[in-house]
Coordinates of C-alpha atoms (C1' of nucleotides) in Angstrom, one line a residue:
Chain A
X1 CA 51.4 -22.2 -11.0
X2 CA 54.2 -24.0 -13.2
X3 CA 55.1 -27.7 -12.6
X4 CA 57.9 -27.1 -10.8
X5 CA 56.5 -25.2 -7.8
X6 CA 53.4 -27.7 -7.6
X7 CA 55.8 -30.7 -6.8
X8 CA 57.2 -28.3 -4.4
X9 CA 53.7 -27.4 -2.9
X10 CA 53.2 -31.5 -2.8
X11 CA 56.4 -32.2 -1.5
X12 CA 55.6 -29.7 1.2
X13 CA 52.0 -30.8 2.3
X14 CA 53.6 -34.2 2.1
X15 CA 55.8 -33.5 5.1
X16 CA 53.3 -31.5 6.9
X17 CA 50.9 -34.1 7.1
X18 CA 53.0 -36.8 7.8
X19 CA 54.8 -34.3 10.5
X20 CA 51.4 -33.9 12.0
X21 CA 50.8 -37.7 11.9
X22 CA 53.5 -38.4 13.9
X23 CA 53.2 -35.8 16.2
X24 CA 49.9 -36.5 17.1
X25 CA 51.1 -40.4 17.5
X26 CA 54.1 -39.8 19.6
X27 CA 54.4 -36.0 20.6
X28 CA 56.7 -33.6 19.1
X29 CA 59.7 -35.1 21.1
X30 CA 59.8 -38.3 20.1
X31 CA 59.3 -37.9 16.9
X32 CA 62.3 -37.3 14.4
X33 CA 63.3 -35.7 11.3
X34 CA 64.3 -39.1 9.4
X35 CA 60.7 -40.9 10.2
X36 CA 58.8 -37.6 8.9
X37 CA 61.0 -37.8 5.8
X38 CA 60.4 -41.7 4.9
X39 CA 56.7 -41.3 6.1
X40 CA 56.6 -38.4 3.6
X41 CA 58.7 -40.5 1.2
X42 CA 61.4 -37.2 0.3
X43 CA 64.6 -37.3 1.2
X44 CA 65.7 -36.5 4.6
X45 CA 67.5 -33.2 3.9
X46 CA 64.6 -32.2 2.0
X47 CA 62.8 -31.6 4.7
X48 CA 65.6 -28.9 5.9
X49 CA 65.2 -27.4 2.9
X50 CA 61.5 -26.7 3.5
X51 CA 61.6 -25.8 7.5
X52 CA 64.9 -24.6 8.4
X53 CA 64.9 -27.0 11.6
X54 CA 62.6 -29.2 13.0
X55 CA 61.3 -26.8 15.6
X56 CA 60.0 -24.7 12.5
X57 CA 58.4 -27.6 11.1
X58 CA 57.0 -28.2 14.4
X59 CA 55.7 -24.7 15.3
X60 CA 54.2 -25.1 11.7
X61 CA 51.8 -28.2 12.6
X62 CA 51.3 -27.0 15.9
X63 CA 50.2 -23.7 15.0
X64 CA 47.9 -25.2 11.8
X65 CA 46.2 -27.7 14.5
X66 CA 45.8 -25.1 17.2
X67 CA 44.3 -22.8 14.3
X68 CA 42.0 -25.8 13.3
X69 CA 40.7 -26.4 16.7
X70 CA 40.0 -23.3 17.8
X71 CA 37.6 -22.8 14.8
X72 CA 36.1 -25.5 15.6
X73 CA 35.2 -24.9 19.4
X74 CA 33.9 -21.5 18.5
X75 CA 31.5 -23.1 17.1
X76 CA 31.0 -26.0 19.2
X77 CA 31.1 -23.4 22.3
X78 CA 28.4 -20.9 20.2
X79 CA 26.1 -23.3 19.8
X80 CA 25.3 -24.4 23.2
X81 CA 23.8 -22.1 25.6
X82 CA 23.6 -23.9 29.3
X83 CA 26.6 -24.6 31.4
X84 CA 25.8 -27.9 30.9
X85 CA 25.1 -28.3 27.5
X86 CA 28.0 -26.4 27.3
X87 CA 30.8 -28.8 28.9
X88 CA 29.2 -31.9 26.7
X89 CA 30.1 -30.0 23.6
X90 CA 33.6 -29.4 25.1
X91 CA 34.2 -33.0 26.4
X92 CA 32.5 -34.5 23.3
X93 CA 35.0 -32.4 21.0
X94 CA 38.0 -33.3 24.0
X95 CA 37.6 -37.0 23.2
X96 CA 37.2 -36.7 19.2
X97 CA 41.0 -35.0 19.9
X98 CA 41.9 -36.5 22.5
X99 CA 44.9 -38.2 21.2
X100 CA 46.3 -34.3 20.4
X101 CA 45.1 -33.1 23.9
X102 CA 46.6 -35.7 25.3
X103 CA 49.9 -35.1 23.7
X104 CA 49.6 -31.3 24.0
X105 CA 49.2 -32.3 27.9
X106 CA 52.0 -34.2 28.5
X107 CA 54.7 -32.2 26.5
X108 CA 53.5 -28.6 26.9
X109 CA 56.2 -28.2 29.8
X110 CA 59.0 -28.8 27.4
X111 CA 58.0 -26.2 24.8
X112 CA 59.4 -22.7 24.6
X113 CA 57.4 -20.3 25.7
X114 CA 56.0 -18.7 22.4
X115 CA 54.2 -22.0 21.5
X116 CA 52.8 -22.2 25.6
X117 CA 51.4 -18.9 25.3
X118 CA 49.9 -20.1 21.7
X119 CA 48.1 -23.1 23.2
X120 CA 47.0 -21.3 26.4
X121 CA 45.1 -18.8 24.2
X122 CA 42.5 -22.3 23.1
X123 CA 42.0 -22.6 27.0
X124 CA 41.1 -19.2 27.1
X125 CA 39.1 -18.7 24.9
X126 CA 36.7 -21.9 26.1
X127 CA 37.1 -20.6 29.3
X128 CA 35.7 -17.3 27.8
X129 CA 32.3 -19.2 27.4
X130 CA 32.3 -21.1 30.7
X131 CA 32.5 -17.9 32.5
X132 CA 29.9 -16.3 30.7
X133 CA 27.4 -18.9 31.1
X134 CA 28.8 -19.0 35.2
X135 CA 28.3 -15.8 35.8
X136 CA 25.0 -15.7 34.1
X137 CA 23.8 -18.6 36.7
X138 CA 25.2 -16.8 39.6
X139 CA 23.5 -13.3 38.6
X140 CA 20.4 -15.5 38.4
X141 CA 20.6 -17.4 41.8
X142 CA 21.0 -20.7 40.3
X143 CA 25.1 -21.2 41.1
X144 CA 26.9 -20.0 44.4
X145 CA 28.7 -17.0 44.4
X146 CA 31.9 -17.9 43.9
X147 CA 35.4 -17.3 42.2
X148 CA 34.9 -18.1 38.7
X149 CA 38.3 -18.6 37.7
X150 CA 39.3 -20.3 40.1
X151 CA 36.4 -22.2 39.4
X152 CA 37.2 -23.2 36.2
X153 CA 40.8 -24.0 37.4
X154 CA 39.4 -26.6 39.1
X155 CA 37.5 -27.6 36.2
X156 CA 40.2 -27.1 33.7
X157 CA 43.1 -29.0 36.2
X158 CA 40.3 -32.2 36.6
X159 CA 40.5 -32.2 32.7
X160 CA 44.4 -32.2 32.2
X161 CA 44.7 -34.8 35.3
X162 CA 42.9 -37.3 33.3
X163 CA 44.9 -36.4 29.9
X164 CA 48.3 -36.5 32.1
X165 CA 47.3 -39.9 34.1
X166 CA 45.4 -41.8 31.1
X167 CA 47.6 -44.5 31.1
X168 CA 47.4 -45.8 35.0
X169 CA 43.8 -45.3 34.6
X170 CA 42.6 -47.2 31.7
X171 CA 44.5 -49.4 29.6
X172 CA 42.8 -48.1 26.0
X173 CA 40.6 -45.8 24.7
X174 CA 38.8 -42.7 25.9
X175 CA 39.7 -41.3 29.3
X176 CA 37.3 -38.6 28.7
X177 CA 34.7 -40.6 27.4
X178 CA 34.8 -42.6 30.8
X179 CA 34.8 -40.0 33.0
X180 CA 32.8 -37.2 31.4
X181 CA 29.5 -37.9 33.1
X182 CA 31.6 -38.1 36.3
X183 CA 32.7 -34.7 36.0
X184 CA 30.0 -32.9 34.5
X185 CA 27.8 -34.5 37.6
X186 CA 30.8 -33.1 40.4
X187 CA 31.2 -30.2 38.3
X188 CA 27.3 -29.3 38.7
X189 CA 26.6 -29.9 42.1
X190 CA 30.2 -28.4 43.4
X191 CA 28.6 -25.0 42.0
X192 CA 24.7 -25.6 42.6
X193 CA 23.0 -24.0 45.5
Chain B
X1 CA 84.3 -50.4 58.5
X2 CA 87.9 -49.8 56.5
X3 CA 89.0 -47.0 55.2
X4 CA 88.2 -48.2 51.5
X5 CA 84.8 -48.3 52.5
X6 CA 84.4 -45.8 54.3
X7 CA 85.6 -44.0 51.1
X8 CA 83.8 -45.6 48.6
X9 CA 80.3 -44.9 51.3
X10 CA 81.7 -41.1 50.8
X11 CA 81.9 -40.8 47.2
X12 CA 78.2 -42.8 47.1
X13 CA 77.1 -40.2 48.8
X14 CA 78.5 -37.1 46.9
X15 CA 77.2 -38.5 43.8
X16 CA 73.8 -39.2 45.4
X17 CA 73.8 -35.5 47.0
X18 CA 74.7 -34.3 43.5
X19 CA 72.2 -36.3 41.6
X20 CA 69.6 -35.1 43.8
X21 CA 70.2 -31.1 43.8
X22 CA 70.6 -31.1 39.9
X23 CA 67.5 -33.2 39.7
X24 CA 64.9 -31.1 41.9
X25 CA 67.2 -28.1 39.9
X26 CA 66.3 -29.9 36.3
X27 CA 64.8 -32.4 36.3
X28 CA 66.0 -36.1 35.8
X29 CA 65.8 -35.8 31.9
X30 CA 67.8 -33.0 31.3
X31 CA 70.0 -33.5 34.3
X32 CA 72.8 -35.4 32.5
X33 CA 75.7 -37.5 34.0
X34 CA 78.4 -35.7 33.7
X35 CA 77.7 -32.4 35.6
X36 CA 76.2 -35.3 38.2
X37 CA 79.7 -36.5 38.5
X38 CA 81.7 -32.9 38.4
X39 CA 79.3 -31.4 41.2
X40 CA 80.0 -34.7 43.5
X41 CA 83.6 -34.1 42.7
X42 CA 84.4 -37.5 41.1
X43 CA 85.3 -38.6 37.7
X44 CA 82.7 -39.4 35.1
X45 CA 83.5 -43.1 35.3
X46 CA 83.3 -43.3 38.7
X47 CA 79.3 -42.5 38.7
X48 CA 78.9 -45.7 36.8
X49 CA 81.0 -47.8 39.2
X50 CA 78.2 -47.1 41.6
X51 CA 75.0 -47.3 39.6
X52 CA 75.0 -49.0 36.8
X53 CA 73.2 -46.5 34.6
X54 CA 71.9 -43.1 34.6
X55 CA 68.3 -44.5 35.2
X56 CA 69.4 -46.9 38.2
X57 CA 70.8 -43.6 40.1
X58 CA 67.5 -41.4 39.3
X59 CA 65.4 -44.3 40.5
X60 CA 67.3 -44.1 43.8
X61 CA 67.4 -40.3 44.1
X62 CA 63.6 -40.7 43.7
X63 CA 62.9 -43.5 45.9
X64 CA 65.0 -41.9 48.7
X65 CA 63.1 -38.5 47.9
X66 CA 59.6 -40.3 47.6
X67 CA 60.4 -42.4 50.8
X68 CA 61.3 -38.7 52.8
X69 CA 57.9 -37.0 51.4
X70 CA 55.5 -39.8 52.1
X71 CA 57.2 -39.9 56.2
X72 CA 56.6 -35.8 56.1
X73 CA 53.4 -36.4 54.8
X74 CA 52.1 -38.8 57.5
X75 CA 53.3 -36.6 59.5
X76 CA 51.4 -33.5 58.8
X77 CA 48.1 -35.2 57.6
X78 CA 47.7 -36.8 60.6
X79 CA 48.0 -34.2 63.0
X80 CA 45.4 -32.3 61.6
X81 CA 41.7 -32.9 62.1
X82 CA 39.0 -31.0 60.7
X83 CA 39.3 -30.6 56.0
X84 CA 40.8 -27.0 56.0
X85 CA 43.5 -27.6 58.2
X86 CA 44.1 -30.7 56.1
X87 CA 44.2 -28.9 53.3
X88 CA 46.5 -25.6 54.7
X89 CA 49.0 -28.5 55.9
X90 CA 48.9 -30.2 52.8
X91 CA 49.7 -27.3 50.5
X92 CA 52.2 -25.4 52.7
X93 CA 53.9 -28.9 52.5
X94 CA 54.1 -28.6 48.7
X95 CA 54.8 -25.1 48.9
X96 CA 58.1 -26.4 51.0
X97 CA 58.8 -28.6 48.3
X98 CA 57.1 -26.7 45.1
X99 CA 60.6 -27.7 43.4
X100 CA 60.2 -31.1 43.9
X101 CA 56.9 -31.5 42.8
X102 CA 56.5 -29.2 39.8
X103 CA 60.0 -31.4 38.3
X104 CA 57.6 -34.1 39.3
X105 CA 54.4 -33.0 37.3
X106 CA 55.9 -31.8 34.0
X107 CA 58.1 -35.0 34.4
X108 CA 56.1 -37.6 34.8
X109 CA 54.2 -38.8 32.0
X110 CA 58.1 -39.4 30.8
X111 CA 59.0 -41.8 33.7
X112 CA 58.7 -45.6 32.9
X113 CA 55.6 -47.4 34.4
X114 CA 57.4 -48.7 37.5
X115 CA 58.4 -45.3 38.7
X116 CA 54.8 -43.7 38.4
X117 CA 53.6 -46.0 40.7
X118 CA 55.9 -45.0 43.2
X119 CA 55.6 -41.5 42.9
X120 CA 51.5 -42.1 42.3
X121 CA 51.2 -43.7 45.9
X122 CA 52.1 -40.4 47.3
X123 CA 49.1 -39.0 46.4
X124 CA 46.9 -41.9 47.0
X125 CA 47.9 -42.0 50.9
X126 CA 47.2 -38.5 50.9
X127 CA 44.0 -39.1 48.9
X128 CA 43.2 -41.6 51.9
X129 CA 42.9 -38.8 54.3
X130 CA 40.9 -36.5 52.8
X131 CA 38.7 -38.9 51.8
X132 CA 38.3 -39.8 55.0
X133 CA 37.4 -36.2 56.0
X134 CA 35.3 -35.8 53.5
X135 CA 33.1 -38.5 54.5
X136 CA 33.0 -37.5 57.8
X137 CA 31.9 -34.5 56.8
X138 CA 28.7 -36.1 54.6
X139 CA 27.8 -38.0 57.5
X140 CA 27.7 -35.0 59.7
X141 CA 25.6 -33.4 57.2
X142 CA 28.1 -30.5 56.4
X143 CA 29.1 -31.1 53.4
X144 CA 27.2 -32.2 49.9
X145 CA 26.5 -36.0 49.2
X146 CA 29.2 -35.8 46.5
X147 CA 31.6 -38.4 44.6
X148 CA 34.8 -38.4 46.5
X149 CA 36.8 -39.6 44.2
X150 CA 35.6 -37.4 41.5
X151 CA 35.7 -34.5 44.2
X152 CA 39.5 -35.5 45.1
X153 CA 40.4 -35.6 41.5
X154 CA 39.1 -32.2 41.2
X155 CA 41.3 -31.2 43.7
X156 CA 44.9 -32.9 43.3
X157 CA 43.9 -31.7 39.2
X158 CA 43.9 -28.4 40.3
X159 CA 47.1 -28.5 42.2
X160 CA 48.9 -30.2 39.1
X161 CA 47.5 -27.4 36.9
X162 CA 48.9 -24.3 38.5
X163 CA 52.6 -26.7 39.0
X164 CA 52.3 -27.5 35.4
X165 CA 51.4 -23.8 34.1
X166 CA 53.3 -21.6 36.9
X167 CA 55.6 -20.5 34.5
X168 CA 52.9 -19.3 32.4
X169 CA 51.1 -17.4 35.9
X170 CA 54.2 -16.2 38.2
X171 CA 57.3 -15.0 37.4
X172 CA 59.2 -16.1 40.5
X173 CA 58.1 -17.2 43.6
X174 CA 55.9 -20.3 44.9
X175 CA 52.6 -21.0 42.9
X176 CA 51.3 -22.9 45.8
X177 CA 51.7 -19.8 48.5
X178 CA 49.8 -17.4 45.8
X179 CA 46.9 -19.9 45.3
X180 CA 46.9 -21.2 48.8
X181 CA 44.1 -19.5 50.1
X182 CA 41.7 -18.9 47.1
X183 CA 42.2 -22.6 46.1
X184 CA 40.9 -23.7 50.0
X185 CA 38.0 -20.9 49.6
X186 CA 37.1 -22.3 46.4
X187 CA 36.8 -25.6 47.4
X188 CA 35.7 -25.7 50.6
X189 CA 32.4 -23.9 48.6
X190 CA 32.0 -26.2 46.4
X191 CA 31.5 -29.1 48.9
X192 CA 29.6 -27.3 51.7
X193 CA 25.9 -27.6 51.7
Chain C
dA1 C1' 108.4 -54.7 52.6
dG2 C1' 106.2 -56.7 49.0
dT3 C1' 102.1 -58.2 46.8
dA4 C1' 97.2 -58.5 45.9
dT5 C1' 93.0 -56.1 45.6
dA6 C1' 89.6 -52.8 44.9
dA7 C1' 88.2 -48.0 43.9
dA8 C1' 88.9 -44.2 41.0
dT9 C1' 90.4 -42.0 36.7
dG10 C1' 89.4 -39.9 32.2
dA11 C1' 90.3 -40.6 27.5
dG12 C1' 87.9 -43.1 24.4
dT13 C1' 83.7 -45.6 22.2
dA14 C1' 79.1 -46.0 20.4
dA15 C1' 74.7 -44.7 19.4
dT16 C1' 71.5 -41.2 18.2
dA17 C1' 69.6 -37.5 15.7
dA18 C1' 69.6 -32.8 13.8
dC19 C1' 71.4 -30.6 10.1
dT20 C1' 74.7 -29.7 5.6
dC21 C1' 76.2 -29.6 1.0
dA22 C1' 78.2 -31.3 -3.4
dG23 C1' 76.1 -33.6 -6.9
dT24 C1' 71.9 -35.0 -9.9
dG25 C1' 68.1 -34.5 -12.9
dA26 C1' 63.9 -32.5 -14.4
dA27 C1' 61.7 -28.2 -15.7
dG28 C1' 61.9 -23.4 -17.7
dG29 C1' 63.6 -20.0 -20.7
dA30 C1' 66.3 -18.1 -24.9
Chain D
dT1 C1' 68.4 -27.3 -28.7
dC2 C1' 71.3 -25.8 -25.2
dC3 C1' 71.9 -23.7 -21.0
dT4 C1' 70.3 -22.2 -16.6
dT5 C1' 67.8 -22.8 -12.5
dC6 C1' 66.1 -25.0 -8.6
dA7 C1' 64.0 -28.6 -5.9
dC8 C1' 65.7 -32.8 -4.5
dT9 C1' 69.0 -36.4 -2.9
dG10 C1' 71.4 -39.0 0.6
dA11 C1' 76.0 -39.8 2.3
dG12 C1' 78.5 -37.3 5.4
dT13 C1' 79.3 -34.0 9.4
dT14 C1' 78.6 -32.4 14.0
dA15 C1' 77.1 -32.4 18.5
dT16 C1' 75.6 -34.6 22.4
dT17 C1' 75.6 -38.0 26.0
dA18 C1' 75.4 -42.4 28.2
dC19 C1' 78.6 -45.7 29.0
dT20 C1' 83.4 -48.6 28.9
dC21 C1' 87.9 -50.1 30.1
dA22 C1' 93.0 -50.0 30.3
dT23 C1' 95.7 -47.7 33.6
dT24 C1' 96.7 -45.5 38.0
dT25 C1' 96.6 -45.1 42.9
dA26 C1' 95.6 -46.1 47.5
dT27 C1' 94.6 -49.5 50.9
dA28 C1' 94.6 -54.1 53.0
dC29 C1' 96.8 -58.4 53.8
dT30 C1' 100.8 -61.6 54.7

DNA sequence: AGTATAAATGAGTAATAACTCAGTGAAGGA
DNA sequence: TCCTTCACTGAGTTATTACTCATTTATACT
C-alpha cells in the first residue's frame, strides 16, 4: 500500500473511532459531524468525503459494534451451560457494555428500520440460548411448563426497563450491576416448580 | 367574561387541542410548532403569545394528559379486586390509549428530569395496587414468597418492551390487544405456587 | 365617536447542523 | 523535474425550526 492510501486508511480509522467514541458517550443523535471531525482532528468536510452522510458513518460504527458484540456473546453464551450460569455471563457482559446498551436502549425507536432489525438479530440470538437451556429444564421437570418466549419477554423487557430508567434509579454507575442478583433470583423462582 | 377573553380562552384551546393530537400522532420532538399553530388555525406567532416556548406548551399538553390518565386509572384499578382482573383492566386501559403511551416509552428517556417524574408517578400509583394484590395473595398462600418490586418490574418491563418494539412485531393494530392474554397467562404462572 | 388597549398576524431573525466545493499541497508517475 | 492526481481543507451554503416584533385589527372604555 503506497503512502497516500495509508494516510487515507488513518484518516479513516481516525473518524471511526472517534465516531464510535462519541456515540457511545452521547447516542447517535446527539452527536454531530463537526465534534467527530475535531475529535478525529481532519477537517469537517473530510469526513463527507469518507461517509457520504452521517447516517453512513453511523450505520458503519453501529454495524462494527453490533458485529463485535455478537462475537463476543457467542462465546460468552457457549460457554455456560445452566440457565443460571447462563444469565451471569449475559448480565456480566450487559454491564462491561452497558454504556452502549444503554444508548442502544434509549435511541433504538428513532432509527430506521434496517438498523432495528440489525440490533434485534443480537437479542435473538441470546435469546437462542435462553430458550435452549429453558426448554431443556422444562423437558426435565425442573421449570413450569410455560411460554418460553414470552418468558423471555419478560426477561428481556425487565432488562431494557433498567437500561431505559437508569437515571431515576441510581445516580452513577451500573444499573445492571445493582440489580443483577435481583433479577436472576425473580427470574429463577418465577419459572421454578 | 368579555368577548376578548372569551376569544383569546378559544384560540388557547385550539392550540392546546392541536398540540395534543399531533403529539400522541408524533410525538412531542418531532411535532414542531408550526403545523401546531396551522392545525389550531392561528398564526405561528400567536402560539407563542400563549406559551412562551415550544416546551412550556408540551409540558401542559402532558400534564393535562397525565392528570386525565392517572383519574381513569383510579378509576379502573380500584374497581377491580382479585390480580387478573387488575391486570385485564389495566392493559385494556393502555390498549385504549396504546398511542399515548408508546409516544410515551420511545420518548421518554428524551424528556428533561422534571417531566419523567410526572409521567413516572403514573406507574408508581399503579405499581401501588398491584402490589397490594400481590401481597395479598402471599399471605393467602397463593402465590410464591417473591420480591414485589422485582416481580412488578418484570411486569411494567415487559409492557414497555412490546410498546417500544411493536413496530418491529405488528404491522398495524394494538400490541397491547395481541399480547393481552398470553402476557396475563404468563405471569400469573410465574407467581402462583 | 374617538381613543386606548390587547390579541393576533406573519414576515423576519437567529441558531444550529448537515453537507458542498473551489482551492491547496503532498505524493505518484513519466 | 514537471505535471497530474487525489485526499484534504474550511469557509460557505442550505435547510430547518424555534422564536420575535412592528404592524394590523377588533374590542372595550369614556
Amino acid at each position: 500500500m503506497n503512502k497516500r492510501d495509508l494516510r487515507k486508511q488513518e484518516t479513516n480509522k481516525a473518524i471511526v473511532d472517534a465516531a464510535r467514541e462519541e456515540f457511545v458517550k452521547n447516542g447517535f443523535l446527539e452527536t454531530n459531524t463537526k465534534t467527530v471531525a475535531d475529535k478525529a482532528g481532519v477537517a469537517h468536510g473530510t469526513l463527507f468525503l469518507h461517509y457520504k452522510t452521517k447516517h453512513a458513518l453511523m450505520e458503519k460504527v453501529l454495524e462494527d459494534q453490533l458485529i463485535s458484540i455478537d462475537i463476543q456473546l457467542e462465546k460468552i453464551l457457549s460457554e455456560n451451560g445452566d440457565l443460571e450460569s447462563l444469565l451471569n455471563g449475559y448480565l456480566d457482559f450487559m454491564h462491561e457494555n452497558e454504556d452502549f446498551f444503554e444508548v442502544i436502549a434509549r435511541e433504538m425507536p428513532h432509527y430506521p428500520k434496517e438498523i432495528r432489525i440489525k440490533a434485534y438479530l443480537n437479542e435473538a440470538s441470546a435469546r437462542d440460548y435462553f430458550y435452549r437451556s429453558i426448554q431443556k429444564g422444562i423437558q426435565d421437570g425442573i421449570y413450569k411448563d410455560i411460554d418460553i418466549k414470552m418468558t423471555l419477554t419478560f426477561l428481556f423487557g425487565t432488562i431494557n426497563y433498567f437500561l431505559h430508567n437508569k437515571q431515576s434509579i441510581i445516580k452513577s454507575g451500573s444499573i445492571i450491576e445493582y440489580k443483577k442478583e435481583s433479577i436472576i433470583e425473580t427470574f429463577m423462582k418465577f419459572i421454578s416448580i
